[in-house]
PDB file of C-alpha atoms in Angstrom:
ATOM      1  CA  LYS M   1     -23.626  -2.020  -9.149  1.00  0.00           C
ATOM      2  CA  ILE M   2     -20.452  -2.319 -11.194  1.00  0.00           C
ATOM      3  CA  ASP M   3     -21.105  -1.558 -14.923  1.00  0.00           C
ATOM      4  CA  GLY M   4     -21.230  -4.908 -16.657  1.00  0.00           C
ATOM      5  CA  GLY M   5     -21.633  -6.985 -13.584  1.00  0.00           C
ATOM      6  CA  VAL M   6     -22.836  -7.087 -10.131  1.00  0.00           C
ATOM      7  CA  LEU M   7     -21.122  -6.023  -6.843  1.00  0.00           C
ATOM      8  CA  PRO M   8     -18.110  -7.940  -5.425  1.00  0.00           C
ATOM      9  CA  TYR M   9     -19.210 -10.857  -3.270  1.00  0.00           C
ATOM     10  CA  CYS M  10     -17.774 -13.231  -0.701  1.00  0.00           C
ATOM     11  CA  TYR M  11     -17.601 -16.967  -0.349  1.00  0.00           C
ATOM     12  CA  PRO M  12     -17.144 -17.961   3.546  1.00  0.00           C
ATOM     13  CA  ASP M  13     -15.987 -21.606   3.925  1.00  0.00           C
ATOM     14  CA  TRP M  14     -19.217 -21.957   6.162  1.00  0.00           C
ATOM     15  CA  SER M  15     -17.502 -24.096   8.789  1.00  0.00           C
ATOM     16  CA  GLU M  16     -17.657 -22.896  12.241  1.00  0.00           C
ATOM     17  CA  PRO M  17     -14.823 -20.640  13.055  1.00  0.00           C
ATOM     18  CA  ARG M  18     -12.866 -22.107  15.963  1.00  0.00           C
ATOM     19  CA  ALA M  19      -9.475 -21.483  17.527  1.00  0.00           C
ATOM     20  CA  GLY M  20      -6.863 -23.754  16.054  1.00  0.00           C
ATOM     21  CA  LYS M  21      -8.635 -24.323  12.780  1.00  0.00           C
ATOM     22  CA  LEU M  22      -8.179 -22.694   9.353  1.00  0.00           C
ATOM     23  CA  LEU M  23     -10.657 -20.211   8.350  1.00  0.00           C
ATOM     24  CA  ARG M  24     -10.776 -19.631   4.550  1.00  0.00           C
ATOM     25  CA  ILE M  25     -13.007 -16.928   2.954  1.00  0.00           C
ATOM     26  CA  GLN M  26     -12.686 -15.922  -0.768  1.00  0.00           C
ATOM     27  CA  TRP M  27     -13.806 -12.641  -2.154  1.00  0.00           C
ATOM     28  CA  VAL M  28     -14.322 -11.961  -5.867  1.00  0.00           C
ATOM     29  CA  THR M  29     -14.774  -8.724  -7.726  1.00  0.00           C
ATOM     30  CA  ARG M  30     -17.198  -9.797 -10.240  1.00  0.00           C
ATOM     31  CA  ALA M  31     -20.024 -12.331 -10.471  1.00  0.00           C
ATOM     32  CA  MET M  32     -19.101 -13.472 -13.979  1.00  0.00           C
ATOM     33  CA  ARG M  33     -15.701 -14.733 -15.390  1.00  0.00           C
ATOM     34  CA  PRO M  34     -13.373 -13.596 -16.737  1.00  0.00           C
ATOM     35  CA  PHE M  35     -12.812 -11.702 -13.371  1.00  0.00           C
ATOM     36  CA  GLU M  36     -11.225  -8.367 -13.656  1.00  0.00           C
ATOM     37  CA  GLY M  37      -7.779  -7.464 -12.277  1.00  0.00           C
ATOM     38  CA  GLU M  38      -8.966  -4.362 -10.190  1.00  0.00           C
ATOM     39  CA  PRO M  39      -6.937  -3.711  -7.064  1.00  0.00           C
ATOM     40  CA  ALA M  40      -8.816  -4.556  -3.838  1.00  0.00           C
ATOM     41  CA  VAL M  41      -8.088  -4.208  -0.125  1.00  0.00           C
ATOM     42  CA  LEU M  42      -9.891  -5.768   2.877  1.00  0.00           C
ATOM     43  CA  LEU M  43     -11.180  -3.513   5.759  1.00  0.00           C
ATOM     44  CA  VAL M  44     -11.069  -5.459   9.077  1.00  0.00           C
ATOM     45  CA  SER M  45     -12.445  -4.368  12.432  1.00  0.00           C
ATOM     46  CA  THR M  46     -13.297  -6.212  15.873  1.00  0.00           C
ATOM     47  CA  GLU M  47     -15.752  -3.251  16.725  1.00  0.00           C
ATOM     48  CA  PRO M  48     -19.342  -2.849  15.505  1.00  0.00           C
ATOM     49  CA  ALA M  49     -19.607  -0.135  13.080  1.00  0.00           C
ATOM     50  CA  ALA M  50     -22.842   2.286  12.405  1.00  0.00           C
ATOM     51  CA  PRO M  51     -23.496   1.256   8.922  1.00  0.00           C
ATOM     52  CA  LEU M  52     -22.641   4.276   6.558  1.00  0.00           C
ATOM     53  CA  ASN M  53     -24.932   4.725   3.693  1.00  0.00           C
ATOM     54  CA  LEU M  54     -22.951   5.081   0.483  1.00  0.00           C
ATOM     55  CA  THR M  55     -25.637   6.460  -1.715  1.00  0.00           C
ATOM     56  CA  PRO M  56     -24.222   9.980  -1.543  1.00  0.00           C
ATOM     57  CA  PHE M  57     -21.001   8.550  -2.897  1.00  0.00           C
ATOM     58  CA  GLY M  58     -22.565   7.131  -5.792  1.00  0.00           C
ATOM     59  CA  HIS M  59     -23.547   3.749  -4.602  1.00  0.00           C
ATOM     60  CA  ASP M  60     -27.249   3.481  -4.389  1.00  0.00           C
ATOM     61  CA  GLY M  61     -28.482   0.977  -1.729  1.00  0.00           C
ATOM     62  CA  CYS M  62     -24.908   0.201  -0.585  1.00  0.00           C
ATOM     63  CA  TRP M  63     -23.528   0.640   2.911  1.00  0.00           C
ATOM     64  CA  LEU M  64     -20.170   0.510   4.542  1.00  0.00           C
ATOM     65  CA  MET M  65     -20.416  -2.052   7.148  1.00  0.00           C
ATOM     66  CA  VAL M  66     -16.843  -2.318   8.700  1.00  0.00           C
ATOM     67  CA  ARG M  67     -15.016   0.236  10.608  1.00  0.00           C
ATOM     68  CA  PRO M  68     -11.652   0.499   8.707  1.00  0.00           C
ATOM     69  CA  ASP M  69      -9.452  -0.394  11.830  1.00  0.00           C
ATOM     70  CA  TRP M  70      -7.128  -2.424   9.792  1.00  0.00           C
ATOM     71  CA  LEU M  71      -6.572  -2.391   5.966  1.00  0.00           C
ATOM     72  CA  LEU M  72      -5.110  -5.700   4.623  1.00  0.00           C
ATOM     73  CA  ALA M  73      -3.630  -5.683   1.088  1.00  0.00           C
ATOM     74  CA  PRO M  74      -3.040  -9.143  -0.731  1.00  0.00           C
ATOM     75  CA  THR M  75       0.465 -10.243  -0.619  1.00  0.00           C
ATOM     76  CA  GLN M  76       2.108 -13.483  -2.493  1.00  0.00           C
ATOM     77  CA  GLU M  77       2.030 -15.199   0.886  1.00  0.00           C
ATOM     78  CA  GLY M  78       0.483 -14.600   4.130  1.00  0.00           C
ATOM     79  CA  LEU M  79      -2.979 -14.013   5.554  1.00  0.00           C
ATOM     80  CA  LEU M  80      -4.536 -12.366   2.387  1.00  0.00           C
ATOM     81  CA  THR M  81      -3.433 -13.501  -0.972  1.00  0.00           C
ATOM     82  CA  SER M  82      -4.692 -12.715  -4.518  1.00  0.00           C
ATOM     83  CA  PRO M  83      -4.317 -16.040  -6.210  1.00  0.00           C
ATOM     84  CA  SER M  84      -5.829 -14.916  -9.500  1.00  0.00           C
ATOM     85  CA  PRO M  85      -7.015 -11.532 -11.040  1.00  0.00           C
ATOM     86  CA  GLY M  86     -10.052 -10.373  -9.001  1.00  0.00           C
ATOM     87  CA  VAL M  87      -9.955 -12.998  -6.284  1.00  0.00           C
ATOM     88  CA  LEU M  88      -8.786 -12.303  -2.696  1.00  0.00           C
ATOM     89  CA  GLU M  89      -8.499 -15.239  -0.261  1.00  0.00           C
ATOM     90  CA  LEU M  90      -8.189 -15.228   3.491  1.00  0.00           C
ATOM     91  CA  HIS M  91      -6.334 -18.196   5.029  1.00  0.00           C
ATOM     92  CA  TRP M  92      -6.105 -17.782   8.706  1.00  0.00           C
ATOM     93  CA  VAL M  93      -5.491 -20.468  11.530  1.00  0.00           C
ATOM     94  CA  LEU M  94      -7.475 -18.677  14.255  1.00  0.00           C
ATOM     95  CA  PRO M  95      -5.444 -18.089  17.458  1.00  0.00           C
ATOM     96  CA  GLU M  96      -6.758 -19.254  20.790  1.00  0.00           C
ATOM     97  CA  ALA M  97      -6.275 -15.851  22.302  1.00  0.00           C
ATOM     98  CA  PHE M  98      -9.097 -14.590  20.095  1.00  0.00           C
ATOM     99  CA  VAL M  99     -11.657 -17.075  21.413  1.00  0.00           C
ATOM    100  CA  GLY M 100     -14.966 -15.002  21.787  1.00  0.00           C
ATOM    101  CA  MET M 101     -13.911 -12.144  19.579  1.00  0.00           C
ATOM    102  CA  THR M 102     -16.237 -11.147  16.751  1.00  0.00           C
ATOM    103  CA  TRP M 103     -14.278 -10.064  13.389  1.00  0.00           C
ATOM    104  CA  ARG M 104     -15.834  -8.114  10.630  1.00  0.00           C
ATOM    105  CA  ALA M 105     -14.394  -7.661   7.013  1.00  0.00           C
ATOM    106  CA  GLN M 106     -15.512  -6.076   3.856  1.00  0.00           C
ATOM    107  CA  MET M 107     -13.796  -5.944   0.444  1.00  0.00           C
ATOM    108  CA  VAL M 108     -13.409  -2.546  -1.318  1.00  0.00           C
ATOM    109  CA  VAL M 109     -12.505  -2.802  -4.942  1.00  0.00           C
ATOM    110  CA  PHE M 110     -11.071   0.154  -6.806  1.00  0.00           C
ATOM    111  CA  THR M 111     -12.730   0.153 -10.334  1.00  0.00           C
ATOM    112  CA  GLY M 112     -13.254   2.413 -13.311  1.00  0.00           C
ATOM    113  CA  SER M 113     -16.486   0.611 -13.747  1.00  0.00           C
ATOM    114  CA  THR M 114     -18.515   2.770 -11.086  1.00  0.00           C
ATOM    115  CA  ARG M 115     -19.310   6.293 -10.793  1.00  0.00           C
ATOM    116  CA  SER M 116     -17.250   6.802  -7.760  1.00  0.00           C
ATOM    117  CA  GLY M 117     -14.369   4.637  -8.819  1.00  0.00           C
ATOM    118  CA  TRP M 118     -14.831   1.988  -6.150  1.00  0.00           C
ATOM    119  CA  ALA M 119     -17.282  -0.648  -4.878  1.00  0.00           C
ATOM    120  CA  VAL M 120     -17.843  -2.727  -1.738  1.00  0.00           C
ATOM    121  CA  ASP M 121     -19.063  -6.145  -1.116  1.00  0.00           C
ATOM    122  CA  SER M 122     -21.754  -6.877   1.537  1.00  0.00           C
ATOM    123  CA  GLY M 123     -19.263  -7.746   4.251  1.00  0.00           C
ATOM    124  CA  VAL M 124     -18.876 -10.822   6.613  1.00  0.00           C
ATOM    125  CA  GLU M 125     -18.968 -11.348  10.414  1.00  0.00           C
ATOM    126  CA  PHE M 126     -17.781 -14.048  12.317  1.00  0.00           C
ATOM    127  CA  THR M 127     -17.062 -14.886  16.126  1.00  0.00           C
ATOM    128  CA  ILE M 128     -14.203 -17.173  17.153  1.00  0.00           C
ATOM    129  CA  GLY M 129     -15.330 -20.296  18.948  1.00  0.00           C
ATOM    130  CA  SER M 130     -13.390 -22.610  21.298  1.00  0.00           C
ATOM    131  CA  PRO M 131     -11.175 -25.352  19.843  1.00  0.00           C
ATOM    132  CA  GLU M 132     -13.113 -28.560  19.148  1.00  0.00           C
ATOM    133  CA  VAL M 133     -13.072 -31.272  21.747  1.00  0.00           C
ATOM    134  CA  GLY M 134     -10.414 -33.899  21.259  1.00  0.00           C
ATOM    135  CA  GLN M 135      -8.155 -31.314  19.101  1.00  0.00           C
TER     136      GLN M 135
END
Protein backbone atom coordinates (compact mmCIF):
# COMPACT_ATOMS: atom_id res chain seq x y z
CA LYS A 1 0.00 0.00 0.00
CA ILE A 2 1.17 3.52 -0.82
CA ASP A 3 0.89 5.93 2.11
CA GLY A 4 -2.27 7.97 1.52
CA GLY A 5 -3.59 5.71 -1.27
CA VAL A 6 -3.91 2.19 -2.58
CA LEU A 7 -1.51 0.41 -4.90
CA PRO A 8 -1.29 1.41 -8.55
CA TYR A 9 -3.92 -0.20 -10.73
CA CYS A 10 -4.71 -0.91 -14.36
CA TYR A 11 -7.70 -0.33 -16.66
CA PRO A 12 -7.62 -2.72 -19.64
CA ASP A 13 -10.04 -1.76 -22.40
CA TRP A 14 -11.64 -5.22 -21.92
CA SER A 15 -12.10 -5.78 -25.64
CA GLU A 16 -10.72 -9.00 -27.07
CA PRO A 17 -7.06 -8.47 -28.06
CA ARG A 18 -6.90 -9.33 -31.77
CA ALA A 19 -4.29 -8.82 -34.47
CA GLY A 20 -4.87 -5.62 -36.44
CA LYS A 21 -6.94 -4.12 -33.62
CA LEU A 22 -5.91 -1.33 -31.23
CA LEU A 23 -5.27 -2.51 -27.66
CA ARG A 24 -5.56 0.23 -25.04
CA ILE A 25 -4.57 -0.24 -21.41
CA GLN A 26 -4.25 2.53 -18.85
CA TRP A 27 -2.33 2.35 -15.58
CA VAL A 28 -2.84 4.86 -12.75
CA THR A 29 -0.41 5.31 -9.88
CA ARG A 30 -3.09 6.13 -7.28
CA ALA A 31 -6.75 5.43 -6.69
CA MET A 32 -7.68 9.00 -5.79
CA ARG A 33 -7.20 12.26 -7.65
CA PRO A 34 -5.12 14.28 -7.83
CA PHE A 35 -2.80 11.67 -9.29
CA GLU A 36 0.83 11.97 -8.29
CA GLY A 37 3.53 12.56 -10.89
CA GLU A 38 5.76 9.74 -9.68
CA PRO A 39 7.99 8.12 -12.34
CA ALA A 40 6.71 4.78 -13.56
CA VAL A 41 7.85 2.10 -16.03
CA LEU A 42 6.25 -1.02 -17.46
CA LEU A 43 7.83 -4.48 -17.18
CA VAL A 44 6.87 -6.66 -20.16
CA SER A 45 7.42 -10.34 -20.97
CA THR A 46 6.08 -13.07 -23.23
CA GLU A 47 7.33 -15.76 -20.84
CA PRO A 48 5.57 -16.86 -17.66
CA ALA A 49 7.25 -15.91 -14.42
CA ALA A 50 7.44 -17.61 -11.08
CA PRO A 51 5.73 -15.01 -8.85
CA LEU A 52 8.22 -13.29 -6.56
CA ASN A 53 6.97 -12.39 -3.08
CA LEU A 54 7.86 -8.75 -2.39
CA THR A 55 7.22 -8.91 1.37
CA PRO A 56 10.96 -9.08 2.18
CA PHE A 57 11.35 -5.85 0.19
CA GLY A 58 8.76 -3.94 2.25
CA HIS A 59 5.58 -4.79 0.32
CA ASP A 60 3.40 -7.09 2.42
CA GLY A 61 1.15 -9.25 0.25
CA CYS A 62 2.55 -7.93 -3.06
CA TRP A 63 4.07 -10.03 -5.83
CA LEU A 64 6.19 -9.40 -8.90
CA MET A 65 4.20 -11.26 -11.56
CA VAL A 66 6.17 -10.42 -14.73
CA ARG A 67 9.68 -11.31 -15.78
CA PRO A 68 11.45 -8.05 -16.58
CA ASP A 69 12.42 -9.07 -20.13
CA TRP A 70 11.64 -5.59 -21.48
CA LEU A 71 11.29 -2.32 -19.69
CA LEU A 72 9.10 0.34 -21.32
CA ALA A 73 9.40 3.95 -20.22
CA PRO A 74 6.76 6.45 -21.33
CA THR A 75 7.54 8.84 -24.19
CA GLN A 76 5.66 11.79 -25.71
CA GLU A 77 4.49 9.62 -28.62
CA GLY A 78 4.67 5.91 -29.21
CA LEU A 79 3.55 2.66 -27.64
CA LEU A 80 3.57 3.87 -24.00
CA THR A 81 2.75 7.48 -23.15
CA SER A 82 2.07 9.48 -20.01
CA PRO A 83 -0.78 11.82 -20.96
CA SER A 84 -1.05 13.28 -17.45
CA PRO A 85 0.80 12.96 -14.11
CA GLY A 86 0.46 9.51 -12.60
CA VAL A 87 -1.03 7.91 -15.73
CA LEU A 88 0.53 5.53 -18.27
CA GLU A 89 -1.30 4.50 -21.44
CA LEU A 90 -0.40 1.65 -23.78
CA HIS A 91 -1.79 2.08 -27.32
CA TRP A 92 -0.72 -0.79 -29.55
CA VAL A 93 -2.10 -2.07 -32.84
CA LEU A 94 -1.43 -5.77 -32.39
CA PRO A 95 0.72 -7.29 -35.18
CA GLU A 96 -0.56 -10.36 -37.01
CA ALA A 97 2.82 -12.03 -36.49
CA PHE A 98 2.05 -12.12 -32.73
CA VAL A 99 -1.20 -14.13 -32.98
CA GLY A 100 -1.25 -16.76 -30.23
CA MET A 101 1.41 -15.03 -28.10
CA THR A 102 0.64 -14.21 -24.48
CA TRP A 103 1.95 -10.89 -23.18
CA ARG A 104 2.33 -9.91 -19.54
CA ALA A 105 2.83 -6.40 -18.17
CA GLN A 106 3.20 -4.91 -14.70
CA MET A 107 3.75 -1.28 -13.73
CA VAL A 108 6.47 -0.29 -11.28
CA VAL A 109 6.07 3.13 -9.66
CA PHE A 110 8.98 4.88 -7.95
CA THR A 111 7.55 6.70 -4.93
CA GLY A 112 8.66 8.11 -1.62
CA SER A 113 5.29 7.01 -0.19
CA THR A 114 6.43 3.44 0.54
CA ARG A 115 9.14 2.06 2.79
CA SER A 116 11.04 0.60 -0.16
CA GLY A 117 10.68 3.60 -2.50
CA TRP A 118 8.59 1.77 -5.13
CA ALA A 119 5.26 -0.02 -5.65
CA VAL A 120 3.77 -2.39 -8.25
CA ASP A 121 0.31 -2.95 -9.70
CA SER A 122 -1.23 -6.43 -9.89
CA GLY A 123 -0.25 -6.95 -13.55
CA VAL A 124 -2.16 -7.80 -16.69
CA GLU A 125 -1.93 -10.75 -19.09
CA PHE A 126 -3.46 -11.09 -22.56
CA THR A 127 -3.21 -13.48 -25.52
CA ILE A 128 -3.39 -12.04 -29.03
CA GLY A 129 -6.16 -13.56 -31.11
CA SER A 130 -6.61 -13.87 -34.86
CA PRO A 131 -7.99 -10.89 -36.82
CA GLU A 132 -11.77 -10.56 -36.79
CA VAL A 133 -13.61 -12.16 -39.70
CA GLY A 134 -14.41 -9.58 -42.39
CA GLN A 135 -11.59 -7.29 -41.38
